[in-house]
mmCIF file of C-alpha atoms in Angstrom:
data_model
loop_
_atom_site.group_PDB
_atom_site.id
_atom_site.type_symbol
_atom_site.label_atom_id
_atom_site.label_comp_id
_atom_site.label_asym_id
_atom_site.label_seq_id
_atom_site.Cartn_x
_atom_site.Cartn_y
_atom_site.Cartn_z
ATOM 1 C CA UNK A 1 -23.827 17.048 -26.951
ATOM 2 C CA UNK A 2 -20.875 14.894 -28.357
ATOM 3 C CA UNK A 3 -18.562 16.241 -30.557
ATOM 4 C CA UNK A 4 -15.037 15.416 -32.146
ATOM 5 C CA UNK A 5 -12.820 17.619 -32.197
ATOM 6 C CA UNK A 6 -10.453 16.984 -35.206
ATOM 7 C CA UNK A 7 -6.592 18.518 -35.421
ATOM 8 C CA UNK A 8 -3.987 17.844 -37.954
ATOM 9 C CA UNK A 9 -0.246 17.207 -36.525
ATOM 10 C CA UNK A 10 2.046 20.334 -37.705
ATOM 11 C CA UNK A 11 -0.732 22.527 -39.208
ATOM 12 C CA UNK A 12 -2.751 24.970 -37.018
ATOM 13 C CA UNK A 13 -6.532 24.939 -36.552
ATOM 14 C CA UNK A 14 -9.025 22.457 -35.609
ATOM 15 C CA UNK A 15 -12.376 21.598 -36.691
ATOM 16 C CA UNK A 16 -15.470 20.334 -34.396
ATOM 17 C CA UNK A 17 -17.928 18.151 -35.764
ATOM 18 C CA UNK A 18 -20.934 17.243 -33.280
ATOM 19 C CA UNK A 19 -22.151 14.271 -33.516
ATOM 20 C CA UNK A 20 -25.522 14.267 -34.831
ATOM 21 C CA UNK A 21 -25.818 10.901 -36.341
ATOM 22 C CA UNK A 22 -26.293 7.219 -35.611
ATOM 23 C CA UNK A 23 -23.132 6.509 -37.442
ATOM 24 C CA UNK A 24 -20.280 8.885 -38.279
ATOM 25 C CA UNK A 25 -18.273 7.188 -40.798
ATOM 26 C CA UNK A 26 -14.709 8.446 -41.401
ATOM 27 C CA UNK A 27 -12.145 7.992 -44.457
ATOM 28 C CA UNK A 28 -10.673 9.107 -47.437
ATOM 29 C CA UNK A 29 -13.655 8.513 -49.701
ATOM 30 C CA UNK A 30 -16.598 11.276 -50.872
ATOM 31 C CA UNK A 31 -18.693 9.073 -49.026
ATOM 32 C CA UNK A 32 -17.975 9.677 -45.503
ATOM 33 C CA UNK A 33 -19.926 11.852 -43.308
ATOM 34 C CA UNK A 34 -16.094 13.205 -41.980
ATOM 35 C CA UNK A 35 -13.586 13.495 -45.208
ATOM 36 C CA UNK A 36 -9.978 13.138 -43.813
ATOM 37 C CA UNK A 37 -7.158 13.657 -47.140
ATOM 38 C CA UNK A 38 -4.087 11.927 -46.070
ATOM 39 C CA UNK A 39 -2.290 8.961 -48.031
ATOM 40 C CA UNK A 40 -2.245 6.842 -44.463
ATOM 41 C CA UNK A 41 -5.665 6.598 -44.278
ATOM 42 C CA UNK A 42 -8.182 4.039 -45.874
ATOM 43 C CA UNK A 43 -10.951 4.912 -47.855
ATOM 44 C CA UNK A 44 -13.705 3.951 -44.761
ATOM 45 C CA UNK A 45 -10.713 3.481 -41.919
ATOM 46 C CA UNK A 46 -13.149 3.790 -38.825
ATOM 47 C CA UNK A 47 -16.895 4.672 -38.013
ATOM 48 C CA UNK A 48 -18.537 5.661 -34.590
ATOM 49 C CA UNK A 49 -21.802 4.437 -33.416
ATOM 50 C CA UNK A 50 -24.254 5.704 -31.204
ATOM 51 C CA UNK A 51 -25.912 3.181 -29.330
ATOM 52 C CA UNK A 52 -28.392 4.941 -26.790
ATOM 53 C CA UNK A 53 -26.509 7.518 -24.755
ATOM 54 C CA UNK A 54 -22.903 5.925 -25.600
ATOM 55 C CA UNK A 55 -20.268 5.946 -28.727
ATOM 56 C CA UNK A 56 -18.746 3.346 -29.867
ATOM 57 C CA UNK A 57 -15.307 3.689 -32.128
ATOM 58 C CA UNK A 58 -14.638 0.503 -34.706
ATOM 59 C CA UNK A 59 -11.881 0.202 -36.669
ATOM 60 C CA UNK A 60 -13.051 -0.844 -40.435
ATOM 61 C CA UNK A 61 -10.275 -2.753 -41.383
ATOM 62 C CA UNK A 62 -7.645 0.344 -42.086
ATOM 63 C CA UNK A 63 -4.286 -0.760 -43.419
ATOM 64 C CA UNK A 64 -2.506 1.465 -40.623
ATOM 65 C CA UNK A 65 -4.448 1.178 -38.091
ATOM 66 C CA UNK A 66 -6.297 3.161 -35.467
ATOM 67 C CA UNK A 67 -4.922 4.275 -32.140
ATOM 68 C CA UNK A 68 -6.970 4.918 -29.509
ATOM 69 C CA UNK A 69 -5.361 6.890 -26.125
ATOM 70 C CA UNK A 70 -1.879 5.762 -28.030
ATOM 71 C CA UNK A 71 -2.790 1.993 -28.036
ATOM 72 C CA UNK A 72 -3.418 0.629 -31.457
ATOM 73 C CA UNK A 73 -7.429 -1.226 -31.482
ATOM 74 C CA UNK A 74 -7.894 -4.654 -33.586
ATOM 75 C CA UNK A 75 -10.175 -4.081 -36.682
ATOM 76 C CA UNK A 76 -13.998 -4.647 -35.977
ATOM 77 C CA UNK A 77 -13.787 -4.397 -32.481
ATOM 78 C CA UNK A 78 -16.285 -2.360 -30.551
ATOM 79 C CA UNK A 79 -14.353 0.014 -28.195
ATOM 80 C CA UNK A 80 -16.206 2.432 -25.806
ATOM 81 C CA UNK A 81 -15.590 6.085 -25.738
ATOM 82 C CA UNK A 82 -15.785 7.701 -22.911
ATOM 83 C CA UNK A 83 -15.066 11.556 -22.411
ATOM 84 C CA UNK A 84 -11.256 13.394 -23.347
ATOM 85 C CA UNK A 85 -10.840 9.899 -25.255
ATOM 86 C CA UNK A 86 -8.109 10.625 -28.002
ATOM 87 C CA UNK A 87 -8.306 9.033 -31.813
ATOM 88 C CA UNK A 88 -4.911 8.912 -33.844
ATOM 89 C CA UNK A 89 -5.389 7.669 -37.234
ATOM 90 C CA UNK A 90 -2.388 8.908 -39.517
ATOM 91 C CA UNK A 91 -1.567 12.423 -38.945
ATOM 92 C CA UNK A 92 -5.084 13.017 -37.439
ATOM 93 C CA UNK A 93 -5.909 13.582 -34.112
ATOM 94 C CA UNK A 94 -9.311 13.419 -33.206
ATOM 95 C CA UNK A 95 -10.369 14.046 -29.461
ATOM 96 C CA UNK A 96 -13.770 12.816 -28.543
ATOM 97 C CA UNK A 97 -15.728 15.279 -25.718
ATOM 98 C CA UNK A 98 -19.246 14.881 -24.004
ATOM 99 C CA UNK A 99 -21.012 16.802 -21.201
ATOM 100 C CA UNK A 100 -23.280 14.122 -20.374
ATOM 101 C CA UNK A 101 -22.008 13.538 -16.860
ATOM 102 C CA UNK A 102 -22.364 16.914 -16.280
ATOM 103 C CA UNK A 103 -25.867 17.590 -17.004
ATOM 104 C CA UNK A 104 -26.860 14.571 -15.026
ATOM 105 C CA UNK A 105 -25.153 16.085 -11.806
ATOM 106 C CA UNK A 106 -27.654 18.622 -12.841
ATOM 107 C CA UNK A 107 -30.543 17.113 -12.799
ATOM 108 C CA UNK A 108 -33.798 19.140 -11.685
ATOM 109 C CA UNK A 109 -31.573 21.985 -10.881
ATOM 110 C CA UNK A 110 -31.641 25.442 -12.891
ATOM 111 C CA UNK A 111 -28.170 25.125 -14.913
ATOM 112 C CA UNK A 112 -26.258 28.563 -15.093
ATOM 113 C CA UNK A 113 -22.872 29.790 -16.865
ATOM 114 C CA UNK A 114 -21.384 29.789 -13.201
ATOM 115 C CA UNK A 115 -22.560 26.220 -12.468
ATOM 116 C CA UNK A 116 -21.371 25.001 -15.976
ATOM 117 C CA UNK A 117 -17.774 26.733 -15.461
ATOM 118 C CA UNK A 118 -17.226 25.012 -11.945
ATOM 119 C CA UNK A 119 -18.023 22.109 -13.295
ATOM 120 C CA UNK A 120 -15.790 22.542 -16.181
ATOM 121 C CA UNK A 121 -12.826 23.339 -13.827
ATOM 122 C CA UNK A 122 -13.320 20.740 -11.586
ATOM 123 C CA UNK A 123 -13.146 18.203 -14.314
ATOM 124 C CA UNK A 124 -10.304 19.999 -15.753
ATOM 125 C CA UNK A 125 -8.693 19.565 -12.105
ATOM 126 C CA UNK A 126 -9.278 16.091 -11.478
ATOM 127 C CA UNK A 127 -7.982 15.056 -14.557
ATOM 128 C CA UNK A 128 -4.954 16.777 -14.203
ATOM 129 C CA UNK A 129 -4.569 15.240 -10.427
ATOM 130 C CA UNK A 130 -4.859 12.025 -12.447
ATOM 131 C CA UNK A 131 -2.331 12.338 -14.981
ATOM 132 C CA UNK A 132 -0.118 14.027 -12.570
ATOM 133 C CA UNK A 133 0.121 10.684 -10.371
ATOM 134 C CA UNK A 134 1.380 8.528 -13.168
ATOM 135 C CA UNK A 135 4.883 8.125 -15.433
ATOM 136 C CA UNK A 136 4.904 9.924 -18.851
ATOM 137 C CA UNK A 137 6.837 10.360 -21.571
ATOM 138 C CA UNK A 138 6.920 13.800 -23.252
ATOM 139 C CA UNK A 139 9.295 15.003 -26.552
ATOM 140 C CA UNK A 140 11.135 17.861 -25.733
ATOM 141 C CA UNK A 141 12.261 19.181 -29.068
ATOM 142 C CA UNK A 142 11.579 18.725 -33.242
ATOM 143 C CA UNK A 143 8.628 18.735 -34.848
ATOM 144 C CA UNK A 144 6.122 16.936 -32.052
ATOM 145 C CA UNK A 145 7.782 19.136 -29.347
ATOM 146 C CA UNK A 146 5.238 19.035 -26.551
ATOM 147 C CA UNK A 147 3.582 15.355 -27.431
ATOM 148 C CA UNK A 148 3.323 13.280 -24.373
ATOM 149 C CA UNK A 149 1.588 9.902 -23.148
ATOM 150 C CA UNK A 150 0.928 8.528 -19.524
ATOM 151 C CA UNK A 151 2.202 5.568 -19.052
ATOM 152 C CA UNK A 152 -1.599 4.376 -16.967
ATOM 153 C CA UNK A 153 -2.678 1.224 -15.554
ATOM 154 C CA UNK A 154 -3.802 -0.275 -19.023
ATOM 155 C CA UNK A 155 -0.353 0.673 -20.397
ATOM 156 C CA UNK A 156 2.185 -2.497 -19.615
ATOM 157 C CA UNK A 157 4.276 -1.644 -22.645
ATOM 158 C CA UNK A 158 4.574 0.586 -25.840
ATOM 159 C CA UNK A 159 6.776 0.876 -29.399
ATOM 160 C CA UNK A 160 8.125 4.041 -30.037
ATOM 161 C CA UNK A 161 8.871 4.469 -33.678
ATOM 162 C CA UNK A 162 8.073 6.394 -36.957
ATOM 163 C CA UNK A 163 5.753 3.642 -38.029
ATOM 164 C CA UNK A 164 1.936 5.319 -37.456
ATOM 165 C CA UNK A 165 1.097 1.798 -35.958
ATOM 166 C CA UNK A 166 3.323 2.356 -33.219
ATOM 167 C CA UNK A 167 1.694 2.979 -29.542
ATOM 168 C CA UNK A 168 3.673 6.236 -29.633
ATOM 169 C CA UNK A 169 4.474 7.509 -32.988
ATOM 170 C CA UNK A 170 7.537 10.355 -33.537
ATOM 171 C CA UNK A 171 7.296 11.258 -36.827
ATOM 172 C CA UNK A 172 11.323 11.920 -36.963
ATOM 173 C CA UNK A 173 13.865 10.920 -39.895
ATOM 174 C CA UNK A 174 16.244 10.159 -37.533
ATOM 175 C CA UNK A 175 14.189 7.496 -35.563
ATOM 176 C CA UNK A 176 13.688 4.124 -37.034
ATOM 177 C CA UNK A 177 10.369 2.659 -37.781
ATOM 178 C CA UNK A 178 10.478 0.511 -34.302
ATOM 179 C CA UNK A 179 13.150 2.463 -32.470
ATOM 180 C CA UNK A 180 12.850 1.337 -28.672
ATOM 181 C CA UNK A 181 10.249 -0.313 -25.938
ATOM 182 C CA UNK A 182 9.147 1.253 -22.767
ATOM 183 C CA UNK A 183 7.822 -1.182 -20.426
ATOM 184 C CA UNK A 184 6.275 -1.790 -17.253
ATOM 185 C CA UNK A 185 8.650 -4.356 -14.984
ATOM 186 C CA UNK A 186 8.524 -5.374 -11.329
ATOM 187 C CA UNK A 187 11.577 -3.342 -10.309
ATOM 188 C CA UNK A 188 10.271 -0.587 -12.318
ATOM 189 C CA UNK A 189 9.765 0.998 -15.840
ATOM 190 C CA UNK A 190 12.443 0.186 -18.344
ATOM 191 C CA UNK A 191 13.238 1.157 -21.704
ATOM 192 C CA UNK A 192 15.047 -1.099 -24.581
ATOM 193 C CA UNK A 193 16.651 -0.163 -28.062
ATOM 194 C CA UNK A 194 15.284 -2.362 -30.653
ATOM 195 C CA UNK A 195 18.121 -2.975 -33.056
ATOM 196 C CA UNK A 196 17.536 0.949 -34.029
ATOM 197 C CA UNK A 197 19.784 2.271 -36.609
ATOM 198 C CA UNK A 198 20.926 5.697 -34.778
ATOM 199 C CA UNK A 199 21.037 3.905 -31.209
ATOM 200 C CA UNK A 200 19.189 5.291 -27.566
ATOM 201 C CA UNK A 201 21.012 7.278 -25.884
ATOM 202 C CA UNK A 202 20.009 7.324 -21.560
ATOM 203 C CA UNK A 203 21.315 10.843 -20.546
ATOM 204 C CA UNK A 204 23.840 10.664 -22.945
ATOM 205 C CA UNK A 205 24.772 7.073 -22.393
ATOM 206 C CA UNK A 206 24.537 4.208 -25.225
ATOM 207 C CA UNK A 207 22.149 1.541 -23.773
ATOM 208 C CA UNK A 208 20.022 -1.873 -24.628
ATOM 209 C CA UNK A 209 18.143 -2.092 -21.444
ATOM 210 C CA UNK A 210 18.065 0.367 -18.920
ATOM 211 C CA UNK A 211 15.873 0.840 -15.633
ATOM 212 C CA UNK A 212 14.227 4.379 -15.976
ATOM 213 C CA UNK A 213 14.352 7.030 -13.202
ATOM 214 C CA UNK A 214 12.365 10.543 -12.946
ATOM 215 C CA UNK A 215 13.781 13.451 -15.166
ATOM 216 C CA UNK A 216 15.778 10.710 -17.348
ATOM 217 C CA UNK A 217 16.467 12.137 -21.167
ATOM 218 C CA UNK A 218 15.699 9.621 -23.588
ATOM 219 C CA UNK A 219 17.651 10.407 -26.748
ATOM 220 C CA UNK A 220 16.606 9.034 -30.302
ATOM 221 C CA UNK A 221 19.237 10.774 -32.700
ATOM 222 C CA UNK A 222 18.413 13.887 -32.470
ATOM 223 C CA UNK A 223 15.150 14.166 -30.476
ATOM 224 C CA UNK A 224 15.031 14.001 -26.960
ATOM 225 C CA UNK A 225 12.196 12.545 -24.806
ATOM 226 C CA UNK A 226 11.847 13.467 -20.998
ATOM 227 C CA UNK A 227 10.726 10.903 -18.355
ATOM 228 C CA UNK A 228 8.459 11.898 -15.478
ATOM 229 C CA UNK A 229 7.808 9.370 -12.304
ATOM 230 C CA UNK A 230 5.403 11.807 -9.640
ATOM 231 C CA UNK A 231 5.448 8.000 -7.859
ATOM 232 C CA UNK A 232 9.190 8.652 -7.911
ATOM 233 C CA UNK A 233 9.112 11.719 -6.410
ATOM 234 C CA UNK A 234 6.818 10.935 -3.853
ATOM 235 C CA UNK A 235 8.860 8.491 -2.306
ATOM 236 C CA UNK A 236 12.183 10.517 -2.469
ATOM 237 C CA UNK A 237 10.485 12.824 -0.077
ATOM 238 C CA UNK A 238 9.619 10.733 2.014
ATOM 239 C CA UNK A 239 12.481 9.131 2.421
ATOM 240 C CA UNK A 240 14.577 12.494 3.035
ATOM 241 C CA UNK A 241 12.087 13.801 5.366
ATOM 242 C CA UNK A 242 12.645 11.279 8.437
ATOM 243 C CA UNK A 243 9.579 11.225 11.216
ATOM 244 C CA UNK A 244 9.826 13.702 13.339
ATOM 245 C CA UNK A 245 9.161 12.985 17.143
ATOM 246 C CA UNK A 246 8.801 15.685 20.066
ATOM 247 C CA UNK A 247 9.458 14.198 23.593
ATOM 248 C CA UNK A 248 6.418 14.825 25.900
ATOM 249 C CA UNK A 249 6.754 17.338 28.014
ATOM 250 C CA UNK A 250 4.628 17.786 31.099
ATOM 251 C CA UNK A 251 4.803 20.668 33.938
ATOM 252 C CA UNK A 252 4.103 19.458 37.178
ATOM 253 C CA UNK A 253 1.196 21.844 37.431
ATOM 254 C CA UNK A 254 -0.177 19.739 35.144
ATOM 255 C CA UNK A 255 -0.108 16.552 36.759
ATOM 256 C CA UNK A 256 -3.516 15.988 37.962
ATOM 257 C CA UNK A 257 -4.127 15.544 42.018
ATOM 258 C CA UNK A 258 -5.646 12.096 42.739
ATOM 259 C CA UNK A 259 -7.656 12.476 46.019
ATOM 260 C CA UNK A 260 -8.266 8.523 47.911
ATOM 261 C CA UNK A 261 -10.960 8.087 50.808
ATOM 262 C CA UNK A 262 -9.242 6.458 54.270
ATOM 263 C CA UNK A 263 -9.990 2.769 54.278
ATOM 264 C CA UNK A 264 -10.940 1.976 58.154
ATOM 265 C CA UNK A 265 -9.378 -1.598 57.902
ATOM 266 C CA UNK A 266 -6.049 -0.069 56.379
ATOM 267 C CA UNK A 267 -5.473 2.610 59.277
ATOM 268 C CA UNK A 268 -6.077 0.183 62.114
ATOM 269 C CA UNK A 269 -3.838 -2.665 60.398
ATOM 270 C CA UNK A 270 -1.334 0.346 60.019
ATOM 271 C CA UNK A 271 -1.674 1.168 63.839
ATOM 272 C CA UNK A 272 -1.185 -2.610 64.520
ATOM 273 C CA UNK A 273 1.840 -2.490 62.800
ATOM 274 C CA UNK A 274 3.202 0.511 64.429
ATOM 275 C CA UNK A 275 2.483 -1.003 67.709
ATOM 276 C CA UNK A 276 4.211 -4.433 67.261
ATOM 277 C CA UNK A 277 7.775 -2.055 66.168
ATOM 278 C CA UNK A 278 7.813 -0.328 69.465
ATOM 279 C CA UNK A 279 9.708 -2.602 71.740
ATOM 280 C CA UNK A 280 7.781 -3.152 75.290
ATOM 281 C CA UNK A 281 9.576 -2.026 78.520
ATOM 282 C CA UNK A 282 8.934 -5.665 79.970
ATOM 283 C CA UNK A 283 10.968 -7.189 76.850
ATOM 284 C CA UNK A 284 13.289 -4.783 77.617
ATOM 285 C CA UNK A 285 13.827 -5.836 81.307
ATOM 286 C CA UNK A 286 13.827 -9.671 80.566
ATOM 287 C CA UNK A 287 16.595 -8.605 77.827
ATOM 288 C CA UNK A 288 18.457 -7.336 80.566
ATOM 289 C CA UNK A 289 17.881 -9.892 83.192
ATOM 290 C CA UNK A 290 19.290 -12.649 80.721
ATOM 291 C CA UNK A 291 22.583 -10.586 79.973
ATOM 292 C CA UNK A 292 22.844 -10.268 84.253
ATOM 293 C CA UNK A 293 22.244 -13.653 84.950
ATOM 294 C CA UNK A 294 25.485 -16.690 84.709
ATOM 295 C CA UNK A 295 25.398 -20.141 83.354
ATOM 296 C CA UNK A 296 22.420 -22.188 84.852
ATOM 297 C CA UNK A 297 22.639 -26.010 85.857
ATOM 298 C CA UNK A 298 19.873 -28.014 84.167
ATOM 299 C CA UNK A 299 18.863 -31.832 85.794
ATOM 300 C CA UNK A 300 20.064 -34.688 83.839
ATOM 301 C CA UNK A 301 18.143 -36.139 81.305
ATOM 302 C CA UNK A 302 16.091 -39.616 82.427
ATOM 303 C CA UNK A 303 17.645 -42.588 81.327
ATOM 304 C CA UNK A 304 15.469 -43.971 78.285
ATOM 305 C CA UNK A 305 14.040 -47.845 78.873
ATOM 306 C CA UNK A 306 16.348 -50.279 77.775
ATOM 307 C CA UNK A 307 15.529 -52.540 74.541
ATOM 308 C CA UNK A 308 15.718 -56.208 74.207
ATOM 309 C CA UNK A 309 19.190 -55.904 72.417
ATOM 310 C CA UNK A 310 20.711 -53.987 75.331
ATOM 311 C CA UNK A 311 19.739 -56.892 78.341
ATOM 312 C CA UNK A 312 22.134 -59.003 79.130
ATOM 313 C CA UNK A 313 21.313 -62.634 79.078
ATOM 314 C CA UNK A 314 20.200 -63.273 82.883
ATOM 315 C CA UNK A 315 18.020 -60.451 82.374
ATOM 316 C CA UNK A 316 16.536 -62.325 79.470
ATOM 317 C CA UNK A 317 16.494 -65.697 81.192
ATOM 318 C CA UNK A 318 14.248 -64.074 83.914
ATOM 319 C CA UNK A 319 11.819 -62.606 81.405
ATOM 320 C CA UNK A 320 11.285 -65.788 79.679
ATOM 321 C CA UNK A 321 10.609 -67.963 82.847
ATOM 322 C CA UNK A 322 7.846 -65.394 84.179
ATOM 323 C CA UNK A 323 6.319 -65.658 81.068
ATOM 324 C CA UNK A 324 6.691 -69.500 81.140
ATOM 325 C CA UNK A 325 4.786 -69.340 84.571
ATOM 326 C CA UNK A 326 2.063 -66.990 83.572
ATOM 327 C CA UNK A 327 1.280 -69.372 80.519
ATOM 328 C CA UNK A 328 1.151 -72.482 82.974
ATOM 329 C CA UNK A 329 -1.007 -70.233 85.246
ATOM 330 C CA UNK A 330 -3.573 -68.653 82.507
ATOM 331 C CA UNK A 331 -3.722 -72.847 80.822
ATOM 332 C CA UNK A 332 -4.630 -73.958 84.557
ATOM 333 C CA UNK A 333 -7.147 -71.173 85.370
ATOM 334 C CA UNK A 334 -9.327 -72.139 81.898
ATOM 335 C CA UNK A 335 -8.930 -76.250 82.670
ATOM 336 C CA UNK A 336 -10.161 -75.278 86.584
ATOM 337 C CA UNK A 337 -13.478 -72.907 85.049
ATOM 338 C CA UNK A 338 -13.994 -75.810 82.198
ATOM 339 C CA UNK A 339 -14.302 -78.796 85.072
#
C-alpha cells in the first residue's frame, strides 16, 4: 500500500499516512486531508492523485514552491511518483514509499516474512549500488549535518542557498539566500560563488569558479559541504594499477609431438638428389685426363664467301658478262620454242 512518510527538519519523529484516497490534499488550511503548520507553506500548496495503480504529485500554486528529489516542480504540473521519491515543501520532508513492484514479483506465489525481507534488502542494495556510482554533495556539520543529494543524470545544475526554493536548501545564517552553483560541465563538475556575502571557500581557498575533485570541502561560512566522485575514484585506480602481463612460459614436455606420414614422391626426389651430389668415378677420370693433357692445335677456321663489296672490279666485270650471256641465251631459247 502507498504511504507518505512525513518528517520535520530539526525535530524528531515522523508520521506515516497511507494513502487511502483518490486525492490527498496537503496545506496549511483545516481543510486538507494532511495539515502541515509552518509559515512557508500555502494554505492548499500540493495534492496527490491516484490515477489507477500510480500517484501523481501537483504543485497547487504554493508561493515557495515544491521540491521534488531536490529539484523545484512548476505549479500544476503532473509529476509521477515512483517509489523512495522525496517531497520538500518548507521544512517538511515527505518521502513517498510503495511495495507494488514487489508484490507483482510475487505473483501466484505464497508471500512469506522471509520472501518479503529479501526483497526488502535487495532493493535496499540496489539502490545503494545506485547512489554509490554517482557525485554527491553531503553537509558535514550545523544544523542539516548529514543532508546530502546525488548529483544523477537529471541533475545538470543546482542553487545552493537558504532560500526554500533552492534545489538544495541549507537552512544556515551564514549562507546567503543564493550562495553558489554546482554544475555539470564537459571537463567535469564545477562549483561557482554567486556574489555570496560570506564568500566559498574550496579547501580553504577563496574561489569564483572552480573544477571539483573527490573529497573536496566546500565551505559556506561556517558550514562545510563534502564532495564525493565514486566515477573519480574509479578511474584513479585504474590508472595506478597498470596491466599486468606474465610472459608465456612453456616446458618442452609440453610441446606437443607432430607425427607426418613418408610421402613416396618426396623420398625418391630426395634419393635423386643425393645421387646427382656424389661425383662419378668417370667425371673424375676425364677431370684428370684434362689436367694431364697440353695445349691442343685446332684447324683453321674456313674462309667465309666473299660479298659483292669485297670483289675487286675484274671479278665484277666477269659476273656481269655471264649474266649478259645467259640473258641473250634464255631471250633466244623462248624466240626458237615461239617459231
Amino acid at each position: 500500500m502507498p504511504r507518505l512518510i512525513i518528517s520535520e527538519r530539526g525535530k524528531e519523529g515522523e508520521r506515516v499516512h497511507e494513502c487511502l484516497e483518490p486525492r490527498i490534499t496537503i496545506g496549511r488550511n483545516d481543510d486538507n486531508i494532511i495539515r502541515l503548520l509552518s509559515p512557508g507553506i500555502s494554505r492548499h500548496h500540493i495534492e496527490v492523485v491516484a490515477q489507477g495503480d500510480r500517484f501523481l504529485l501537483v504543485d497547487l500554486g504554493s508561493g515557495n514552491g515544491t521540491l521534488l528529489n531536490g529539484r523545484k516542480i512548476a505549479s500544476k504540473e503532473k509529476h509521477l511518483l515512483r517509489h523512495s521519491d522525496m517531497i520538500t515543501i518548507d521544512t517538511y520532508d515527505l518521502r513517498f514509499t510503495t511495495t507494488a513492484h514487489a508484490e507483482a514479483a510475487l505473483v501466484e506465489e505464497e508471500v512469506t516474512e522471509s520472501d518479503v525481507l529479501e526483497v526488502k534488502l535487495l532493493k535496499t542494495v540496489l539502490a545503494a549500488l545506485d547512489r554509490e556510482t554517482v557525485p554527491s554533495l553531503e553537509v558535514l556539520n550545523g544544523s542539516e549535518e548529514g543532508k546530502r543529494i546525488h548529483l544523477t543524470d537529471d541533475i545538470q545544475e543546482l542553487i545552493i542557498g537558504r532560500d526554500p526554493e533552492c534545489s538544495f536548501p541549507i537552512h544556515e545564517h551564514v549562507v546567503s539566500r543564493q550562495h553558489a552553483k554546482v554544475a555539470k560541465r564537459w571537463g567535469g563538475i564545477i562549483v561557482r560563488d554567486l556574489d555570496s556575502k560570506n564568500g566559498t571557500f574550496l579547501n580553504n581557498r577563496r574561489i569564483v569558479e572552480e573544477y571539483l575533485h573527490d573529497g573536496d570541502r566546500i565551505a559556506f561560512g561556517t558550514i562545510v559541504l563534502m564532495f564525493r566522485n565514486p566515477q573519480e575514484i574509479n578511474l584513479a585506480q585504474l590508472e595506478a594499477e597498470p596491466l599486468k602481463r606474465m610472459p608465456l612460459q612453456v616446458r618442452p614436455e609440453e610441446i606437443p609431438l607432430v607425427e607426418t606420414t613418408a610421402n613416396p614422391l618426396e623420398e625418391e626426389a630426395e634419393e635423386k638428389l643425393e645421387v646427382e651430389e656424389e661425383p662419378s668415378d668417370a667425371v673424375s677420370d676425364w677431370e684428370k685426363v684434362e689436367r694431364n693433357v697440353g695445349p691442343q692445335e685446332y684447324p683453321e677456321p674456313r674462309p667465309l664467301p666473299k660479298t659483292f663489296g669485297s670483289m675487286t672490279p675484274t671479278e665484277i666485270g666477269m659476273i656481269g658478262l655471264g649474266s649478259l650471256v645467259l640473258v641473250f641465251a634464255v631471250i633466244t631459247l623462248i624466240n626458237l620454242l615461239m617459231s
